[in-house]
Coordinates of C-alpha atoms in Angstrom, one line a residue:
X289 CA 125.1 84.4 -105.6
X290 CA 125.4 86.6 -107.5
X291 CA 123.6 85.6 -111.4
X292 CA 124.2 87.3 -114.6
X293 CA 121.4 85.7 -117.1
X294 CA 122.2 86.6 -120.6
X295 CA 119.0 87.2 -122.8
X296 CA 117.2 88.8 -119.0
X297 CA 115.1 90.9 -121.0
X298 CA 113.5 89.0 -123.0
X299 CA 111.0 86.5 -123.2
X300 CA 111.5 83.5 -121.2
X301 CA 114.6 85.9 -118.7
X302 CA 112.9 88.3 -117.3
X303 CA 110.4 85.1 -116.0
X304 CA 114.1 84.1 -114.8
X305 CA 114.5 87.2 -113.1
X306 CA 111.5 87.2 -111.6
X307 CA 112.5 83.9 -109.6
X308 CA 116.1 84.7 -108.9
X309 CA 115.0 87.9 -108.0
X310 CA 112.0 85.9 -105.0
X311 CA 115.6 83.8 -104.2
X312 CA 117.2 86.4 -102.7
X313 CA 120.3 86.4 -105.2
X314 CA 122.0 89.9 -107.3
X315 CA 121.7 89.4 -109.9
X316 CA 123.1 91.2 -113.7
X317 CA 120.7 91.3 -116.9
X318 CA 122.9 91.1 -120.5
X319 CA 120.6 92.3 -123.1
X320 CA 121.5 94.4 -126.6
X321 CA 117.6 95.7 -125.5
X322 CA 117.7 95.5 -130.2
X323 CA 115.0 98.3 -131.6
X324 CA 113.7 94.9 -133.3
X325 CA 113.4 93.1 -130.4
X326 CA 111.7 95.6 -128.1
X327 CA 110.5 98.9 -129.6
X328 CA 109.7 100.5 -126.2
X329 CA 111.7 99.5 -123.5
X330 CA 111.5 98.4 -120.1
X331 CA 111.3 99.6 -116.8
X332 CA 113.7 98.0 -114.4
X333 CA 113.4 96.8 -111.6
X334 CA 115.1 98.1 -109.2
X335 CA 117.1 95.2 -108.2
X336 CA 117.7 94.6 -110.8
X337 CA 122.1 95.6 -112.7
X338 CA 121.6 96.1 -116.2
X339 CA 123.9 96.2 -118.7
X340 CA 122.8 96.7 -122.5
X341 CA 125.7 95.0 -125.4
X342 CA 126.3 92.5 -127.7
X343 CA 127.1 89.3 -126.5
X344 CA 129.6 89.4 -128.6
X345 CA 131.1 91.6 -128.0
X346 CA 133.6 89.9 -126.0
X347 CA 134.2 93.8 -123.9
X348 CA 131.0 93.7 -123.5
X349 CA 131.3 90.5 -121.8
X350 CA 134.2 90.5 -119.6
X351 CA 132.9 93.0 -117.8
X352 CA 128.9 91.6 -117.0
X353 CA 131.0 88.6 -115.6
X354 CA 133.3 90.9 -113.6
X355 CA 131.8 89.3 -109.2
X356 CA 129.6 86.7 -111.0
X357 CA 129.2 83.5 -109.6
X358 CA 126.8 81.5 -112.5
X359 CA 125.8 82.2 -115.7
X360 CA 122.7 81.8 -116.9
X361 CA 121.7 81.8 -120.9
X362 CA 119.0 83.4 -122.4
X363 CA 120.1 85.3 -125.3
X364 CA 119.2 83.4 -128.3
X365 CA 117.6 84.1 -132.0
X366 CA 115.0 82.4 -132.0
X367 CA 112.5 81.1 -134.1
X368 CA 112.3 78.4 -137.5
X369 CA 114.3 81.0 -139.8
X370 CA 112.8 82.4 -143.3
X371 CA 115.3 81.4 -145.8
X372 CA 118.9 79.7 -145.6
X373 CA 119.6 84.0 -145.7
X374 CA 119.3 84.1 -142.4
X375 CA 121.7 82.0 -141.1
X376 CA 124.6 83.8 -141.2
X377 CA 122.8 86.1 -138.1
X378 CA 122.1 82.9 -136.2
X379 CA 125.7 81.5 -136.6
X380 CA 126.5 85.0 -135.2
X381 CA 123.9 85.3 -132.6
X382 CA 123.9 81.8 -130.9
X383 CA 127.8 79.7 -131.2
X384 CA 129.4 83.5 -131.8
X385 CA 128.0 84.6 -129.2
X386 CA 127.6 81.9 -127.8
X387 CA 131.3 80.9 -127.9
X388 CA 132.5 84.1 -126.6
X389 CA 131.2 84.3 -123.3
X390 CA 132.7 80.3 -122.9
X391 CA 136.1 82.0 -124.1
X392 CA 135.3 85.0 -121.3
X393 CA 133.7 82.5 -118.6
X394 CA 136.8 81.0 -119.0
X395 CA 138.5 83.9 -118.9
X396 CA 137.2 84.3 -115.8
X397 CA 136.9 81.1 -113.7
X398 CA 133.7 81.2 -114.1
X399 CA 132.5 77.6 -114.6
X400 CA 129.4 77.3 -113.3
X401 CA 126.5 77.2 -116.8
X402 CA 122.5 77.2 -117.5
X403 CA 122.2 76.9 -121.1
X404 CA 118.9 77.9 -122.9
X405 CA 119.0 74.8 -125.4
X406 CA 115.1 73.2 -127.2
X407 CA 113.2 70.3 -128.6
X408 CA 114.9 71.7 -131.7
X409 CA 117.7 70.3 -131.6
X410 CA 115.9 66.8 -132.3
X411 CA 114.0 66.9 -135.8
X412 CA 111.1 64.5 -135.8
X413 CA 110.1 63.4 -131.7
X414 CA 109.9 59.5 -131.7
X415 CA 107.8 57.3 -133.9
X416 CA 107.8 53.5 -133.7
X417 CA 106.6 51.6 -136.2
X418 CA 102.6 49.9 -135.6
X419 CA 103.6 46.5 -136.5
X420 CA 106.1 45.5 -134.7
X421 CA 106.4 48.1 -131.9
X422 CA 110.2 49.5 -132.5
X423 CA 111.6 52.4 -132.1
X424 CA 112.0 54.9 -135.6
X425 CA 113.6 57.5 -136.4
X426 CA 112.6 58.6 -139.3
X427 CA 113.9 61.4 -142.4
X428 CA 112.2 64.1 -143.8
X429 CA 108.8 63.3 -145.0
X430 CA 107.8 63.0 -148.5
X431 CA 107.2 66.5 -150.3
X432 CA 104.4 63.9 -152.1
X433 CA 102.6 62.2 -149.1
X434 CA 103.0 66.5 -148.0
X435 CA 101.1 67.1 -151.5
X436 CA 98.7 64.2 -150.8
X437 CA 98.3 65.3 -147.0
X438 CA 99.8 62.4 -146.3
X439 CA 101.3 64.3 -142.8
X440 CA 102.7 61.8 -140.3
X441 CA 106.1 60.3 -141.2
X442 CA 107.2 56.8 -142.7
X443 CA 109.4 54.4 -141.6
X444 CA 112.2 54.9 -143.6
X445 CA 112.6 50.4 -144.8
X446 CA 108.5 49.7 -144.6
X447 CA 107.1 52.4 -145.8
X448 CA 104.5 52.3 -143.0
X449 CA 102.4 55.3 -140.8
X450 CA 104.3 55.1 -137.5
X451 CA 103.6 55.7 -134.4
X452 CA 104.0 58.9 -132.1
X453 CA 105.5 58.9 -128.9
X454 CA 107.6 60.9 -127.0
X455 CA 111.4 61.3 -126.8
X456 CA 113.8 61.1 -124.7
X457 CA 117.7 63.0 -124.2
X458 CA 119.0 60.5 -124.7
X459 CA 117.2 60.7 -128.4
X460 CA 120.3 60.9 -131.8
X461 CA 119.8 64.7 -132.4
X462 CA 118.7 66.0 -136.2
X463 CA 118.9 69.4 -136.6
X464 CA 116.3 70.1 -139.5
X465 CA 116.5 74.1 -140.0
X466 CA 120.0 76.5 -138.9
X467 CA 118.0 77.6 -135.8
X468 CA 118.0 73.8 -134.3
X469 CA 122.0 73.5 -135.7
X470 CA 122.5 76.8 -134.0
X471 CA 121.2 75.6 -131.0
X472 CA 123.2 72.2 -131.0
X473 CA 125.5 73.8 -131.5
X474 CA 125.3 75.8 -128.5
X475 CA 125.7 72.9 -126.4
X476 CA 128.0 71.5 -128.2
X477 CA 130.1 74.4 -127.7
X478 CA 129.0 74.3 -123.9
X479 CA 130.2 70.7 -123.3
X480 CA 133.2 71.5 -125.0
X481 CA 134.3 74.4 -122.0
X482 CA 132.4 72.0 -119.5
X483 CA 134.8 69.2 -120.1
X484 CA 138.4 71.8 -121.5
X485 CA 137.6 73.9 -118.1
X486 CA 136.2 71.3 -115.2
X487 CA 133.2 73.0 -115.5
X488 CA 130.1 72.3 -115.1
X489 CA 127.8 73.1 -117.4
X490 CA 123.7 72.4 -118.1
X491 CA 121.5 72.5 -121.2
X492 CA 117.5 72.6 -121.1
X493 CA 115.5 71.3 -123.6
X494 CA 113.0 73.2 -123.7
X495 CA 109.8 72.7 -126.1
X496 CA 107.1 74.8 -127.1
X497 CA 107.1 77.5 -124.3
X498 CA 103.6 80.3 -124.2
X499 CA 102.5 82.4 -121.5
X500 CA 102.7 85.4 -121.1
X501 CA 105.1 88.2 -123.0
X502 CA 105.3 86.9 -125.7
X503 CA 106.5 88.7 -128.9
X504 CA 103.4 89.2 -130.9
X505 CA 103.2 88.3 -135.1
X506 CA 107.0 88.8 -136.4
X507 CA 107.9 85.4 -138.9
X508 CA 110.2 84.5 -136.1
X509 CA 107.3 84.0 -133.7
X510 CA 105.8 80.6 -131.8
X511 CA 102.9 79.1 -133.6
X512 CA 100.7 80.0 -129.9
X513 CA 101.5 83.6 -130.6
X514 CA 101.5 83.7 -133.6
X515 CA 96.9 82.5 -132.3
X516 CA 96.9 84.7 -130.4
X517 CA 97.7 88.0 -133.0
X518 CA 95.9 87.0 -135.5
X519 CA 92.5 86.4 -133.0
X520 CA 94.0 90.7 -131.6
X521 CA 94.2 90.9 -134.8
X522 CA 89.6 89.7 -135.3
X523 CA 91.2 87.0 -137.6
X524 CA 90.4 83.5 -137.1
X525 CA 93.7 81.9 -137.1
X526 CA 95.3 79.5 -140.0
X527 CA 96.9 75.8 -138.8
X528 CA 99.1 74.3 -141.2
X529 CA 98.1 70.9 -142.6
X530 CA 95.5 68.9 -141.0
X531 CA 96.3 70.5 -136.8
X532 CA 97.2 67.5 -135.7
X533 CA 99.9 68.1 -134.7
X534 CA 101.4 67.0 -131.7
X535 CA 103.3 69.6 -129.3
X536 CA 104.3 69.0 -125.8
X537 CA 103.4 73.3 -124.5
X538 CA 104.6 73.9 -121.0
X539 CA 104.2 77.3 -119.4
X540 CA 107.1 80.5 -119.6
X541 CA 106.5 80.5 -114.7
X542 CA 107.0 76.2 -115.1
X543 CA 109.9 77.0 -117.3
X544 CA 111.4 79.4 -115.3
X545 CA 111.4 77.6 -111.6
X546 CA 113.7 74.9 -114.1
X547 CA 115.9 76.6 -114.4
X548 CA 116.0 77.7 -111.0
X549 CA 116.6 74.0 -110.2
X550 CA 119.0 73.8 -111.9
X551 CA 121.2 77.1 -110.4
X552 CA 120.1 75.5 -107.5
X553 CA 121.7 72.7 -109.0
X554 CA 125.9 73.5 -110.0
X555 CA 125.6 75.6 -106.6
X556 CA 124.6 72.7 -104.3
X557 CA 126.2 69.6 -105.7
X558 CA 129.7 69.2 -107.5
X559 CA 128.6 69.5 -110.2
X560 CA 125.3 67.9 -112.7
X561 CA 123.9 64.4 -111.5
X562 CA 126.1 61.2 -111.3
X563 CA 129.5 63.7 -111.3
X564 CA 128.7 64.0 -115.5
X565 CA 130.2 67.6 -116.8
X566 CA 127.8 68.5 -118.8
X567 CA 123.5 67.2 -118.9
X568 CA 120.4 67.9 -120.5
X569 CA 117.3 67.8 -120.1
X570 CA 113.9 67.8 -121.8
X571 CA 111.3 71.3 -120.3
X572 CA 108.1 69.8 -121.6
X573 CA 104.0 69.0 -120.4
X574 CA 103.4 66.1 -119.1
X575 CA 100.7 65.9 -121.6
X576 CA 100.0 66.0 -125.5
X577 CA 98.2 68.6 -127.0
X578 CA 97.6 69.4 -130.6
X579 CA 98.7 72.1 -132.5
X580 CA 95.0 72.6 -133.9
X581 CA 93.7 71.9 -130.1
X582 CA 95.1 75.2 -129.0
X583 CA 93.6 77.3 -132.4
X584 CA 90.1 75.5 -130.9
X585 CA 91.1 76.6 -127.8
X586 CA 92.4 80.6 -127.7
X587 CA 89.8 81.2 -130.0
X588 CA 87.1 79.8 -127.0
X589 CA 88.5 81.5 -125.1
X590 CA 89.0 84.6 -126.4
X591 CA 85.6 84.6 -128.3
X592 CA 87.0 84.6 -131.5
X593 CA 86.6 82.6 -134.9
X594 CA 87.2 79.2 -135.3
X595 CA 90.6 78.1 -136.9
X596 CA 91.6 77.0 -140.3
X597 CA 92.3 74.1 -141.2
X598 CA 94.5 75.5 -144.3
X599 CA 96.6 72.2 -145.9
X600 CA 99.1 73.9 -146.0
X601 CA 102.7 73.2 -145.4
X602 CA 106.6 73.9 -145.0
X603 CA 109.5 71.3 -146.1
X604 CA 111.3 72.0 -143.2
X605 CA 108.3 71.5 -140.1
X606 CA 108.5 68.5 -138.2
X607 CA 105.2 66.8 -137.1
X608 CA 105.1 64.8 -133.9
X609 CA 107.4 66.4 -131.2
X610 CA 106.9 65.6 -128.0
X611 CA 108.5 64.9 -124.2
X612 CA 109.1 62.9 -121.6
X613 CA 110.4 65.0 -119.1
X614 CA 110.8 62.3 -116.8
X615 CA 115.2 62.6 -116.3
X616 CA 115.0 66.8 -114.7
X617 CA 111.4 65.2 -112.4
X618 CA 114.4 62.6 -111.5
X619 CA 117.4 64.0 -111.4
X620 CA 115.9 67.8 -110.4
X621 CA 113.0 67.5 -108.2
X622 CA 111.5 70.0 -111.2
X623 CA 106.9 69.5 -112.0
X624 CA 105.3 71.8 -114.0
X625 CA 102.6 73.4 -111.9
X626 CA 101.1 75.3 -114.6
X627 CA 98.2 72.7 -116.3
X628 CA 97.1 73.5 -120.0
X629 CA 93.7 74.1 -119.1
X630 CA 94.5 77.2 -116.9
X631 CA 97.5 78.8 -118.9
X632 CA 96.2 78.5 -121.5
X633 CA 92.9 80.8 -120.1
X634 CA 95.2 83.1 -118.3
X635 CA 97.3 83.1 -122.0
X636 CA 93.8 84.4 -123.8
X637 CA 93.9 87.1 -122.1
X638 CA 98.3 87.9 -121.1
X639 CA 99.8 91.0 -122.8
X640 CA 102.3 90.8 -124.6
X641 CA 105.6 92.8 -126.2
X642 CA 104.4 96.0 -126.2
X643 CA 104.3 97.6 -129.9
X644 CA 106.0 100.6 -131.3
X645 CA 104.4 104.2 -130.5
X646 CA 103.0 102.5 -127.6
X647 CA 104.0 103.2 -123.5
X648 CA 105.8 100.3 -121.1
X649 CA 104.5 100.7 -118.6
X650 CA 106.0 97.6 -116.3
X651 CA 109.0 96.5 -115.1
X652 CA 111.7 93.7 -115.6
X653 CA 110.7 91.0 -114.6
X654 CA 107.6 92.0 -115.2
X655 CA 108.3 92.5 -118.9
X656 CA 107.2 92.3 -122.7
X657 CA 110.0 89.4 -123.9
X658 CA 112.7 88.3 -126.3

């Protein structure tokens, strides 16, 4: 099988490349290798066919799709952004580039797509009312509550503090920032493309992915990487709010395994489960951990200073977002293989992205990533 992995030189993409090579597949990568993202050019595994170019460029995308059976679309601008001034960049790199890719796939009559989506499409996670036991989807938290140290969402009807629950793929999307809106737009584009072309698409909604090759400390990096970067500087990780924010942290190799199973399902079946042209799956860990616990674990594993709970907040942040991944387990047979404790022990000393001016000896599949 011949697959194209966009963003295959990135954090998650590189692990998918490695897993695909282990399957014996022919792997072609299209990646811009933007110096701002890849300050040190990665060395490629000789089995990888590498094309350097922008997914928003129709000419390079058409070239990249020659002879390809399936596309695994990982290329995206990630992170929650710094301000709304980032919006045009997110739309260009995520939505417009995806539209270019899908149009080119239609031209090449390629009918199989696995799309990297994100938990951020949900906004806040699932909650229940402690009095009635009924599910409630809260609106944005108020600045007055946040100033007063009340970080958990309230019921919009009664004002009662809600209890967090696990969210399912059937929950109504409610993106709360530009990145989230762009990821949901990617899903919509893929769904429309699948139906219009007679193709098949699977969107994997990643939860908090961590592991080797994460980007270093940038305004767009994930919270786990920010904690690691602080400890590497000898500083205490700084945790916003009270540190009790709940997340589903999932190791990057488990995410790569989910992609491999999604790819195989599109090749061996007539389409996503139940014959649907478009299917979404949560990809998250079975167990739930707080952001404060992750910071404390990394501090202890690194022998560094204890985290500082700052009480600071950002209005665009969500409080709790944890997943049930029962659908992908039942339909694709995926199960996380790396426990939280084992993954954090590895990540505490794992290499992050190479810094400018430092030589990288890693090969693709063993590189610092997106």
